[in-house]
mmCIF file of C-alpha atoms in Angstrom:
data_model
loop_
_atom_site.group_PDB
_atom_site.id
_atom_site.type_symbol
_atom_site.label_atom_id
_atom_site.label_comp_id
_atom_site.label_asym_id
_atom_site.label_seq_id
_atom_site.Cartn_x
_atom_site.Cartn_y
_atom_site.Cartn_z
ATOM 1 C CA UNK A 1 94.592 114.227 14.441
ATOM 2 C CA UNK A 2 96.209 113.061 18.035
ATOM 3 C CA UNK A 3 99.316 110.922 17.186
ATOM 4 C CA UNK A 4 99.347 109.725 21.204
ATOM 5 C CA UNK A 5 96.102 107.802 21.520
ATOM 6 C CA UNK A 6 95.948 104.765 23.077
ATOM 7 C CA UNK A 7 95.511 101.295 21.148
ATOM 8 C CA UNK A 8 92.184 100.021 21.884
ATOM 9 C CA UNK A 9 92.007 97.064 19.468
ATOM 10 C CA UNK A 10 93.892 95.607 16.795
ATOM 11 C CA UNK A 11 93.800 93.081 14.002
ATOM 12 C CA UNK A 12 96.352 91.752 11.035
ATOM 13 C CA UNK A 13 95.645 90.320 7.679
ATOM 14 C CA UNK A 14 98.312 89.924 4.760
ATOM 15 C CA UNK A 15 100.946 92.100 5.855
ATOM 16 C CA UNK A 16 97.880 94.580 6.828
ATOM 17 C CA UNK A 17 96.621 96.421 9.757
ATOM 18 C CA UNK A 18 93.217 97.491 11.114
ATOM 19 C CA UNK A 19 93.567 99.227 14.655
ATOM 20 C CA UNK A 20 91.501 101.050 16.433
ATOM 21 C CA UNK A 21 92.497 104.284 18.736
ATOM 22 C CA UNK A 22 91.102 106.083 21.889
ATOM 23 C CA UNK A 23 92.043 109.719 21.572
ATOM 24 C CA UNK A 24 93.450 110.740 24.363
ATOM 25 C CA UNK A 25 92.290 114.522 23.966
ATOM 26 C CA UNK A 26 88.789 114.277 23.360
ATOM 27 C CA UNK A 27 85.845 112.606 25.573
ATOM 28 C CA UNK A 28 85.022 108.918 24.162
ATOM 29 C CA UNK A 29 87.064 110.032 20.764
ATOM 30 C CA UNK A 30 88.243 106.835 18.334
ATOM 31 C CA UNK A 31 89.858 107.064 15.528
ATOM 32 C CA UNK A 32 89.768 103.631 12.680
ATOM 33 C CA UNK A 33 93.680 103.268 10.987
ATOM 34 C CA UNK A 34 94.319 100.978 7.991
ATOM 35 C CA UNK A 35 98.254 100.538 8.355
ATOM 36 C CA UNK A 36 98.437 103.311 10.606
ATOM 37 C CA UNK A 37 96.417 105.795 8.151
ATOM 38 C CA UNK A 38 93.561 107.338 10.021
ATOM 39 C CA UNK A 39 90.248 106.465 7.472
ATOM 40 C CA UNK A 40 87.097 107.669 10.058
ATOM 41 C CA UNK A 41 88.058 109.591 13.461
ATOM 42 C CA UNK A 42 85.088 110.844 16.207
ATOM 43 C CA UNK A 43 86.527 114.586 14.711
ATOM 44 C CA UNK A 44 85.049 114.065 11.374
ATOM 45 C CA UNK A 45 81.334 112.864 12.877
ATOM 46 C CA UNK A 46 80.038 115.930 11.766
ATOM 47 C CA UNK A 47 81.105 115.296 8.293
ATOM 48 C CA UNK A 48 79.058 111.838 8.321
ATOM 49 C CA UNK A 49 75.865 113.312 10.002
ATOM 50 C CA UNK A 50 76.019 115.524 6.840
ATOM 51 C CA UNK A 51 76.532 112.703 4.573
ATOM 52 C CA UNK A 52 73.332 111.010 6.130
ATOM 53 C CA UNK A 53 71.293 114.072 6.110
ATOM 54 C CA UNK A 54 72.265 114.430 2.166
ATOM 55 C CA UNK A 55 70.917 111.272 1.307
ATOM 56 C CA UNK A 56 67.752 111.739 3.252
ATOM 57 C CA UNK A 57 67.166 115.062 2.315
ATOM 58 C CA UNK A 58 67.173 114.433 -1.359
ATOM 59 C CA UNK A 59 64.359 111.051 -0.761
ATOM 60 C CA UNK A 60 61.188 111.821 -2.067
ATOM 61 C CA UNK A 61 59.354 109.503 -0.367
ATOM 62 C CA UNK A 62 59.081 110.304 3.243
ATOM 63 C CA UNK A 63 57.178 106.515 4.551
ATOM 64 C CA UNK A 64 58.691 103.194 4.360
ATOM 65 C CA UNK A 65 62.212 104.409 2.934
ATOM 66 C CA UNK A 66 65.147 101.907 2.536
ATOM 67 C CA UNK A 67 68.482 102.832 2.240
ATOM 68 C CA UNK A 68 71.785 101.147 1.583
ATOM 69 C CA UNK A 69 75.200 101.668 3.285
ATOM 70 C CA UNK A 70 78.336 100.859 2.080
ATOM 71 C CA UNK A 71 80.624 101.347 5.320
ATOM 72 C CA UNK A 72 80.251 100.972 9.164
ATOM 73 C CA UNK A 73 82.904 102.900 10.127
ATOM 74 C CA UNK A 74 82.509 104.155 13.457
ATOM 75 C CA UNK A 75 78.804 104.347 13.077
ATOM 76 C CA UNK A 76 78.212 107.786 13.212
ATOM 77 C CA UNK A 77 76.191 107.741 9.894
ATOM 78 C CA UNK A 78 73.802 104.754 10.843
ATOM 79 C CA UNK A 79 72.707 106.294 13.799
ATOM 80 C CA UNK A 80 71.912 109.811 11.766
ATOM 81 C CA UNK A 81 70.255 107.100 9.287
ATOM 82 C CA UNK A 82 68.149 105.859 12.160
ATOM 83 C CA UNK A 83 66.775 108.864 13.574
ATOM 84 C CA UNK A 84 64.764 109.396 10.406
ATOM 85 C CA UNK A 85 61.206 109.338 10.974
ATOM 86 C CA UNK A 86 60.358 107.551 7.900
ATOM 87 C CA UNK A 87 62.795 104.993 7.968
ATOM 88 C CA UNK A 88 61.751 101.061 6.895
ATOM 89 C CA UNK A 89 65.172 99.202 6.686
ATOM 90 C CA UNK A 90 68.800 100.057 6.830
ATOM 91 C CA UNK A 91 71.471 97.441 5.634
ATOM 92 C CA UNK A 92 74.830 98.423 6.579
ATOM 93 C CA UNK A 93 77.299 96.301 4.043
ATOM 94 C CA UNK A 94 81.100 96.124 5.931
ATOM 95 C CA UNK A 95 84.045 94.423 4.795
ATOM 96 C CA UNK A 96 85.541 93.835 7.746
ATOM 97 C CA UNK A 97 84.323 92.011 10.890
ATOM 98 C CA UNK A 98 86.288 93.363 13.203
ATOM 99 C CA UNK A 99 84.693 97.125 12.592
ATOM 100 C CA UNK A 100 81.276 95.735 13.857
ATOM 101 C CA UNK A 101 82.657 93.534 16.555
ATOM 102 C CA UNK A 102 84.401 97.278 17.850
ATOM 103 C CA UNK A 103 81.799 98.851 17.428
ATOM 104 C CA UNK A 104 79.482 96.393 19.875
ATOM 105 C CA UNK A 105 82.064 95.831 22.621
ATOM 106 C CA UNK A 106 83.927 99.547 22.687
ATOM 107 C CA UNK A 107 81.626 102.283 20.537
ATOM 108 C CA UNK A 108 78.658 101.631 22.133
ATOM 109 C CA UNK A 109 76.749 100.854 19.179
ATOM 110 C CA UNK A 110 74.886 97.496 20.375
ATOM 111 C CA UNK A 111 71.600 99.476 20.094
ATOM 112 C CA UNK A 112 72.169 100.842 16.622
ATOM 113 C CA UNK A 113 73.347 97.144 15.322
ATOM 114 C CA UNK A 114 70.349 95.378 17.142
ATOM 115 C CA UNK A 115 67.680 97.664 16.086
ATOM 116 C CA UNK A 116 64.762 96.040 14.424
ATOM 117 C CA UNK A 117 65.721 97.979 11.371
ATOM 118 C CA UNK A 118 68.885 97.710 10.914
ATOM 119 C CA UNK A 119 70.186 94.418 8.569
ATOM 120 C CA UNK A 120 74.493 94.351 9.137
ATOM 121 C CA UNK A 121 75.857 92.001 6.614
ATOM 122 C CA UNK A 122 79.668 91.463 6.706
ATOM 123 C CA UNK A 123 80.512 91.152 2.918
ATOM 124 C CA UNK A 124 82.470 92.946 -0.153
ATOM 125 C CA UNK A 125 80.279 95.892 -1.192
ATOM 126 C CA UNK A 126 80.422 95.270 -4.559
ATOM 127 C CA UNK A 127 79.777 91.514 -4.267
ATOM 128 C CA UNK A 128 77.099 91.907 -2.124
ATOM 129 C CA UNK A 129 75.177 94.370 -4.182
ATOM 130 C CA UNK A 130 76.036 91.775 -7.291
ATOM 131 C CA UNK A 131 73.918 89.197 -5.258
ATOM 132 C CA UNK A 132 71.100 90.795 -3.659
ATOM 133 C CA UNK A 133 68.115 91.762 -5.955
ATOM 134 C CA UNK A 134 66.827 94.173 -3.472
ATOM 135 C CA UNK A 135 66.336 98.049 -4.262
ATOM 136 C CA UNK A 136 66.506 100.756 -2.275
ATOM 137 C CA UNK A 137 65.747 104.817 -1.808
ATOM 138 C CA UNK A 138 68.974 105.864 -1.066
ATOM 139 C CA UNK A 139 72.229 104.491 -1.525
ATOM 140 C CA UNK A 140 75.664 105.568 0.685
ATOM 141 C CA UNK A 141 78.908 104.909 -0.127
ATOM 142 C CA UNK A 142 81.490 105.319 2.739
ATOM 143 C CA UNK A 143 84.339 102.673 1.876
ATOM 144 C CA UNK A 144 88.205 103.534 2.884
ATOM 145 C CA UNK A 145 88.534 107.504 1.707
ATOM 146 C CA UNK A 146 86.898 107.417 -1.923
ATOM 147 C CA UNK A 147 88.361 105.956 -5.095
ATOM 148 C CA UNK A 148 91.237 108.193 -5.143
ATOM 149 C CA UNK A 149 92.541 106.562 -1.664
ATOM 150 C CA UNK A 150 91.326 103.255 -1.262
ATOM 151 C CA UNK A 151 93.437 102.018 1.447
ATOM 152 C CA UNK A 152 92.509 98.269 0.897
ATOM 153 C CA UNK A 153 93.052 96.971 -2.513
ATOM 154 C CA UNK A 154 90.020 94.395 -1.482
ATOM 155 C CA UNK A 155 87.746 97.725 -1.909
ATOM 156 C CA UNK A 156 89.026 98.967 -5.076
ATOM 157 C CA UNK A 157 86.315 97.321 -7.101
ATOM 158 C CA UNK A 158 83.314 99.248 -4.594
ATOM 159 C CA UNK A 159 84.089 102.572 -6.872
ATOM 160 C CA UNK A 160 84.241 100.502 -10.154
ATOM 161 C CA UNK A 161 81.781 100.786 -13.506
ATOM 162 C CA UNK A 162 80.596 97.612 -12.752
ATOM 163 C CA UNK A 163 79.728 98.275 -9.414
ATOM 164 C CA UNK A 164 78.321 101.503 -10.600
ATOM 165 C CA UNK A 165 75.968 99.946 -13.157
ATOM 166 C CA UNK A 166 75.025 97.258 -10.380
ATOM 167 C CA UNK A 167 74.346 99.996 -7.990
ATOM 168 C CA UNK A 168 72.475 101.972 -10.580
ATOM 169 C CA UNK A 169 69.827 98.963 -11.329
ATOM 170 C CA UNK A 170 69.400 98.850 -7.277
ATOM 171 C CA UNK A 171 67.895 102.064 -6.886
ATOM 172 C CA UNK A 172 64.369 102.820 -7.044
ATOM 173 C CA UNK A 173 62.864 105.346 -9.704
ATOM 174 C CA UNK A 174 63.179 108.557 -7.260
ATOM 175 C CA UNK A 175 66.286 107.150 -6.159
ATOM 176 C CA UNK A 176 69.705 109.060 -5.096
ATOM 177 C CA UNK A 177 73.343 107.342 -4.932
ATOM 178 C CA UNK A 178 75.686 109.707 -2.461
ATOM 179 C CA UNK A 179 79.550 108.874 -2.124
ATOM 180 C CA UNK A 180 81.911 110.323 0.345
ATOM 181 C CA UNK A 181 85.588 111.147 -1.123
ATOM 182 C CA UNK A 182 88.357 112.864 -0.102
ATOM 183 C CA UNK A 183 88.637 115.146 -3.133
ATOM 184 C CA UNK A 184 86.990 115.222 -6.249
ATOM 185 C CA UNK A 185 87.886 113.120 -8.708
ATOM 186 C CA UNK A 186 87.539 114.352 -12.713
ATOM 187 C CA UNK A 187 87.748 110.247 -13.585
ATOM 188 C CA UNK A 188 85.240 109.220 -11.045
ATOM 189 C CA UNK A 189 82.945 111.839 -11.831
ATOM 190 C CA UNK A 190 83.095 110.640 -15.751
ATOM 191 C CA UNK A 191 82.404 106.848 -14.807
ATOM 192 C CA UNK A 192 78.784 108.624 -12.907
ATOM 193 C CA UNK A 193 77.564 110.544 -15.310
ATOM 194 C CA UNK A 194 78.725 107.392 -18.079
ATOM 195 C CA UNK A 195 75.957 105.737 -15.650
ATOM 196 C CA UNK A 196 73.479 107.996 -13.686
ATOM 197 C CA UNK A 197 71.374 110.811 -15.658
ATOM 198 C CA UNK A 198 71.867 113.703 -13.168
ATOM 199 C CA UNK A 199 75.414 113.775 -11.271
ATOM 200 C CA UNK A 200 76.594 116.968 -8.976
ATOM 201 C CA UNK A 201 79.063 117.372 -5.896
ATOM 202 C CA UNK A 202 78.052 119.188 -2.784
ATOM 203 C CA UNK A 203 80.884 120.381 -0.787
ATOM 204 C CA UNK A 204 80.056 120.874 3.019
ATOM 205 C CA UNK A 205 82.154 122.685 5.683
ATOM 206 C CA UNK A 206 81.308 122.052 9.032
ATOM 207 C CA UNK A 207 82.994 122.806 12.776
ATOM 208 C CA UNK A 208 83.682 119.634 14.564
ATOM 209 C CA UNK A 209 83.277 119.073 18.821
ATOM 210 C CA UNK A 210 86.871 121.119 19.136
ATOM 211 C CA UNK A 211 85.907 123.730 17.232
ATOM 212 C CA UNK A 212 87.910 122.618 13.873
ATOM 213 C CA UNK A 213 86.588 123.215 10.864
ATOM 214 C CA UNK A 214 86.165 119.491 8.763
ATOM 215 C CA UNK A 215 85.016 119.366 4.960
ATOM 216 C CA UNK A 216 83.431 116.759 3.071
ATOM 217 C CA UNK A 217 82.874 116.451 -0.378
ATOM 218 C CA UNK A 218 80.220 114.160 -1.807
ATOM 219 C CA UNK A 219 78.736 112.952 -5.657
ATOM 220 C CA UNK A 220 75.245 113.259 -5.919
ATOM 221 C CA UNK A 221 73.532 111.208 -8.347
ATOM 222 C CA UNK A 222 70.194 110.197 -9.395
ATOM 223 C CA UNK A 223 69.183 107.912 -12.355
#
């Protein structure tokens, strides 16, 4: 990652930082930092893309699908979410208000956000999927870097059992929960397959716009 970009926007809450960065060595490149740690950057799009295609791929149904998001970031996985020809409803669930408010006025996503399918609540994760009885096809987690580097203590609770159960009763019969990490986690994986009937990691390696090779590593799991 570029340590030179230039500070687009920045906000502070209890001794903690959200900023986010132009890159100054790629075309209309960001990067989102949590107390200057880099969390989503335009160089790991590709890695988001294939998080969205995972969770669509592995939908049965193919009308009137309705999928959850746990995450905004810097959008790039809502708008592979939206492209989907059989999409009904996407809510996008972010913690912070600031990442949607950035991503209106400087990412360009005003289109994504207004879209007649998209529902953006601003709201814990886990407290939001505690409260709403909806259910949905497929479920995406996407919250700071995965349970083994949550970089705000606020999200801790998103990759808890309790939020796993909660999740698990939200998805429909044919149903599939994907989560993003950094690394695999032999803890995490345990409190899944305590919860979900089928549980597997995919590991993906794909070349980003600079011609870097980026990996992503996600939990399948189905109930």
């Amino acid at each position: 990652m570029n340590d030179e970009g230039r500070l687009i926007a920045e906000v502070s809450r209890d001794d903690a930082t959200l900023a986010l960065r132009a890159l100054s060595d790629a075309d209309e490149g960001y990067e989102l930092l949590y107390n200057k740690a880099v969390f989503r950057s335009t160089y790991d799009r590709v890695v988001s893309q294939a998080f969205a295609d995972t969770i669509l791929g592995l939908i049965k149904s193919g009308r009137g699908v309705d999928i959850l998001l746990g995450g905004l970031g810097l959008g790039h996985t809502l708008d592979r979410v939206l492209r989907h020809p059989g999409l009904r409803s996407v809510t996008v669930v972010e913690p912070d208000e600031a990442i949607p408010e950035w991503a209106r006025t400087h990412l360009g996503m005003g289109s994504a956000l207004d879209d007649e399918r998209t529902h953006l609540v601003v709201s814990g994760f886990p407290q939001f999927v505690d409260a709403s009885p909806a259910s949905y096809h497929g479920v995406g987690v996407e919250i700071d870097l995965g349970p083994t580097r949550v970089l705000r203590e606020a999200n801790r609770r998103s990759y808890a059992m309790s939020t796993l159960r909660s999740l698990a009763s939200r998805l429909r019969s044919d149903g599939v929960f994907v989560v993003r990490v950094a690394e695999e986690d032999r803890a995490y994986r345990r409190a899944l397959e305590d919860t979900f009937s089928e549980v597997g990691v995919r590991a993906v390696d794909e070349t980003n716009q600079i011609g870097n090779s980026v990996r992503g590593v996600f939990y399948v799991a189905r109930m």
